[in-house]
Amino acid sequence: MNILVHGAGALGAYFGGRLAEVGENVSFFVRDKRAAQLRKEGLHIHSPEGNMEIKDPVLFTSPDDITDIDLIILAVKGYHLDGVLPQLKQIQQNTGAFVLPLLNGMEHMPRLQEAVGAENVLGGFVAIIATLNEKGHVEHTNAKGSLKFGPIHEKQRGICRELADIGHRANTTIKQVDDITKEMWSKYIYITAFSGVTATTRLPHRFTLNNEATFAVSKNMIKEMAMLAEKDGTPYTEEEIQEIQDRLRKTPMDATSSMHQDLRKGLPIEVEHLHGGALRYAKKYNVSVPVVETVYGLLKPYENGAPE
């Protein structure tokens, strides 16, 4: 399969590298600065699932140079979506490729569907704790990475079968799931709580888990987010809500969110894409989400990096 990974941050480089590792034709569409770094260093992955290196990754910096692509994996942060949409649209129209977005949240889906056609946008998300070090190498720190995807349109079943077959050979979890929309909402619910509390407290998970009052904030955010999912047509039972809370409890004690990592580095954070998106869902359905709203308000000053 000819796969273009749009963005080579930690997520894009990791899963793109794993797909290339099993022989797929993988290229990366990146900014000039990242392209220069990858040309100098190569693409390196340091991971419990196995270290790997691509000495000369195939790189593109202009959409005009890209042809013959079957699948575009969109691996950018939510706050970069506006900037990449014109290029993504051009690449998709030139190639006819399907688009597999790995963004957090749900608001990006209708925007992508409007840009490139609903029949061309698969559902997908990742679960991994990874970052780039000073050399641009991927540092994957949790036991296993996971990329899950699935069709949202009948036309997508063939490409999903092909990707599932490739996933069976990969040195990480790349698998198709039946109800991708619900799985995406579950990730959104989880990450809104996990990122919100770790970023707001500036603490890794063990401190937020072991403080009863702090973990109550996480649980209440999960309940509020599940209510929004139900209003949007994806209902959750009490047992399913409890499962998400249990998943948060079982998150590795030393783990922290990428939002917290970005906050520590003075980088932009996805507060508008995640928590702001939840507030827009709440406004749409005329419901109140006071815990999410409070966390949003506390993190909003850091949206574009450390305030000066």
XYZ file of C-alpha atoms in Angstrom:
308
model
C 0.000 0.000 0.000
C 1.210 3.515 -0.786
C 0.809 5.455 2.456
C 1.483 9.141 3.052
C 1.832 10.217 6.671
C 0.872 13.889 6.951
C 2.991 15.042 9.870
C 6.014 13.313 11.417
C 5.723 14.219 15.066
C 5.860 11.432 17.618
C 2.616 9.778 16.480
C 3.114 10.081 12.742
C 6.744 9.011 12.877
C 5.951 6.067 15.150
C 3.092 4.504 13.220
C 4.514 5.484 9.841
C 7.781 3.863 10.850
C 6.048 0.680 11.976
C 4.196 0.435 8.647
C 7.420 0.982 6.709
C 9.122 -1.636 8.871
C 6.887 -4.374 7.427
C 7.514 -3.341 3.831
C 4.780 -0.833 3.055
C 5.610 2.121 0.803
C 5.486 4.918 3.382
C 6.350 8.567 2.793
C 6.024 11.633 5.023
C 4.664 15.094 4.232
C 6.415 17.482 6.610
C 7.478 21.078 7.129
C 10.899 22.205 5.931
C 12.408 22.270 9.432
C 11.297 18.716 10.239
C 12.423 17.541 6.795
C 15.924 18.903 7.434
C 16.046 17.150 10.797
C 14.908 13.817 9.346
C 17.410 14.061 6.497
C 20.201 14.652 8.990
C 19.197 12.173 11.689
C 17.008 9.650 9.915
C 13.804 8.400 11.505
C 14.541 6.700 14.836
C 12.134 4.919 17.155
C 13.108 3.931 20.704
C 10.358 1.680 22.008
C 9.493 -1.297 24.230
C 7.999 -2.768 21.037
C 11.430 -2.708 19.422
C 13.850 -0.028 18.281
C 14.075 0.777 14.592
C 15.656 3.217 12.176
C 14.926 4.435 8.656
C 18.122 6.094 7.456
C 16.600 7.878 4.477
C 12.835 8.287 4.915
C 10.908 9.423 1.853
C 9.946 13.041 2.491
C 7.759 15.601 0.761
C 7.485 19.283 1.605
C 5.218 20.339 -1.283
C 1.830 18.827 -2.147
C 2.622 19.371 -5.828
C 5.165 16.529 -5.711
C 2.829 13.890 -4.301
C 1.195 11.283 -6.565
C 0.033 7.679 -6.384
C -1.148 7.504 -2.761
C -3.763 5.055 -1.454
C -4.043 6.276 2.134
C -3.210 9.549 3.885
C -2.660 9.212 7.628
C -3.336 12.632 9.122
C -1.151 12.845 12.232
C -1.213 16.500 13.262
C -2.336 18.289 16.403
C -5.846 19.712 16.462
C -4.568 23.291 16.499
C -2.796 22.666 13.170
C -5.937 21.484 11.361
C -6.829 24.871 9.878
C -3.345 25.248 8.466
C -3.103 21.808 6.871
C -6.603 21.537 5.382
C -5.794 23.274 2.055
C -2.756 21.040 1.478
C -4.620 17.926 2.547
C -7.472 18.759 0.199
C -5.054 19.251 -2.702
C -3.259 15.962 -2.040
C -6.506 14.026 -1.701
C -7.989 15.496 -4.868
C -4.800 14.781 -6.827
C -4.514 11.185 -5.624
C -8.048 10.066 -4.723
C -6.630 8.669 -1.477
C -8.611 7.841 1.623
C -7.861 9.902 4.735
C -7.314 8.321 8.160
C -7.215 11.098 10.799
C -5.561 10.360 14.140
C -6.583 13.590 15.855
C -8.076 13.662 19.323
C -11.668 14.776 19.764
C -14.590 14.610 17.334
C -15.019 18.085 15.833
C -12.454 17.439 13.107
C -14.557 14.724 11.479
C -17.287 16.882 9.865
C -14.657 19.414 8.816
C -12.591 16.772 7.053
C -15.683 15.213 5.508
C -16.691 18.587 4.123
C -13.185 19.205 2.769
C -12.524 15.894 0.994
C -15.895 14.111 0.931
C -17.556 12.028 3.632
C -16.913 8.818 1.705
C -13.149 9.414 1.894
C -12.676 9.972 5.653
C -12.178 6.905 7.831
C -12.523 6.932 11.588
C -9.427 6.406 13.690
C -7.413 7.244 16.784
C -4.280 6.202 18.625
C -3.362 5.318 22.191
C 0.340 5.780 22.870
C 2.635 7.719 25.159
C 5.391 9.090 22.954
C 7.329 12.276 22.389
C 10.235 13.544 20.288
C 13.620 14.065 21.936
C 16.035 16.876 21.089
C 17.233 15.005 17.988
C 13.696 14.407 16.746
C 13.809 10.710 17.637
C 10.601 9.063 18.839
C 10.696 8.116 22.526
C 7.855 5.634 23.111
C 7.487 4.946 26.829
C 4.348 2.902 27.509
C 4.285 -0.858 26.923
C 2.328 -0.877 23.671
C 1.148 1.572 21.061
C -2.251 1.185 19.465
C -3.861 2.520 16.293
C -7.510 1.641 15.789
C -9.566 2.452 12.725
C -12.783 1.546 10.982
C -15.104 2.413 8.122
C -17.705 5.145 8.409
C -18.850 4.763 4.790
C -19.500 1.600 2.787
C -16.883 2.640 0.228
C -14.164 2.364 2.891
C -14.495 -1.335 3.676
C -11.901 -2.432 1.123
C -9.136 -0.090 2.286
C -9.904 -1.039 5.893
C -9.479 -4.743 5.087
C -6.139 -4.015 3.425
C -4.914 -1.965 6.363
C -6.082 -4.627 8.824
C -4.047 -7.245 6.947
C -0.977 -5.015 7.167
C -1.655 -4.412 10.848
C -1.406 -8.133 11.596
C 2.268 -7.988 10.543
C 3.218 -4.767 12.312
C 5.319 -4.566 15.483
C 2.561 -2.627 17.202
C -1.229 -2.806 17.414
C -2.921 -1.622 14.217
C -6.423 -3.054 14.095
C -9.890 -2.501 12.715
C -12.779 -2.123 15.170
C -16.494 -2.550 14.569
C -17.972 0.662 16.011
C -15.252 3.211 15.335
C -17.459 6.195 16.209
C -18.050 4.916 19.741
C -14.381 4.001 20.127
C -13.428 7.544 19.090
C -15.843 9.029 21.609
C -14.408 6.762 24.319
C -10.908 8.026 23.537
C -12.201 11.617 23.576
C -13.867 11.097 26.951
C -10.738 9.515 28.415
C -8.213 11.991 27.031
C -10.260 15.029 28.051
C -10.123 13.877 31.667
C -6.535 12.563 31.617
C -5.026 15.529 29.805
C -7.149 18.075 31.625
C -6.204 16.959 35.126
C -2.518 16.199 34.504
C -2.043 19.504 32.675
C -3.985 21.578 35.194
C -2.129 20.101 38.187
C 1.215 19.910 36.301
C 1.593 16.425 37.762
C 1.895 12.888 36.371
C -0.921 10.411 36.783
C 0.101 8.849 40.105
C -0.421 12.108 41.990
C -3.821 12.808 40.461
C -4.958 9.202 40.954
C -3.884 8.904 44.579
C -5.603 12.101 45.685
C -9.294 11.339 46.128
C -10.475 14.901 45.534
C -8.372 15.247 42.385
C -9.448 11.916 40.931
C -13.067 12.952 41.563
C -12.482 15.782 39.070
C -11.426 13.204 36.472
C -14.462 11.021 37.158
C -16.844 13.958 36.903
C -15.312 15.039 33.609
C -15.795 11.517 32.278
C -19.485 11.656 33.253
C -19.951 15.051 31.606
C -18.239 13.918 28.406
C -20.333 10.741 28.272
C -23.453 12.901 28.516
C -22.265 14.900 25.494
C -21.619 11.706 23.549
C -25.157 10.531 24.267
C -26.608 13.871 23.173
C -24.647 13.474 19.942
C -26.090 10.013 19.288
C -23.561 7.720 20.985
C -25.053 6.574 24.313
C -23.061 5.139 27.227
C -24.368 2.845 29.950
C -23.283 3.279 33.564
C -21.129 0.181 33.130
C -19.398 1.680 30.091
C -18.736 4.920 31.956
C -17.259 2.869 34.785
C -15.043 1.052 32.270
C -13.545 4.370 31.140
C -12.965 5.378 34.759
C -11.304 2.005 35.384
C -9.129 2.474 32.320
C -7.976 5.783 33.736
C -7.210 4.111 37.062
C -5.084 1.500 35.264
C -3.079 4.050 33.284
C 0.621 3.587 34.201
C 1.401 5.475 37.385
C 4.347 7.387 35.919
C 2.438 8.330 32.761
C 1.374 11.821 31.909
C -0.490 13.360 28.999
C 0.996 14.895 25.880
C -0.825 18.092 26.890
C 1.115 18.145 30.163
C 4.359 17.426 28.275
C 3.662 20.270 25.840
C 2.771 22.591 28.707
C 6.086 21.855 30.444
C 7.948 22.621 27.209
C 6.096 25.904 26.706
C 4.463 24.593 23.518
C 0.878 25.151 22.313
C -1.697 22.777 23.807
C -4.910 21.240 22.454
C -7.203 22.798 25.060
C -9.401 24.476 22.438
C -9.617 21.342 20.317
C -10.475 19.066 23.268
C -12.097 20.987 26.105
C -13.251 23.875 23.939
C -14.793 21.364 21.560
C -16.682 19.815 24.463
C -18.053 23.231 25.410
C -19.274 23.722 21.848
C -21.075 20.370 22.013
C -22.594 21.457 25.343
C -23.790 24.721 23.808
C -25.189 22.880 20.791
C -27.254 20.578 23.005
C -28.017 23.190 25.699
C -26.473 21.259 28.588
C -24.039 22.214 31.342
C -20.556 20.708 31.806
C -19.180 22.725 34.739
C -16.087 20.613 35.425
C -14.958 20.632 31.804
C -15.663 24.370 31.667
C -13.529 25.012 34.752
C -10.580 22.997 33.428
C -10.898 24.782 30.088
C -10.760 28.154 31.807
C -7.656 27.215 33.794
C -5.763 25.930 30.741
C -6.898 28.485 28.163
C -4.107 31.023 28.940
C -1.566 28.387 27.834
C -3.271 27.585 24.524
C -0.524 29.161 22.405
C 2.369 28.267 24.684
C 3.721 29.829 27.853
C 2.195 33.302 28.353
C 4.715 36.128 28.129
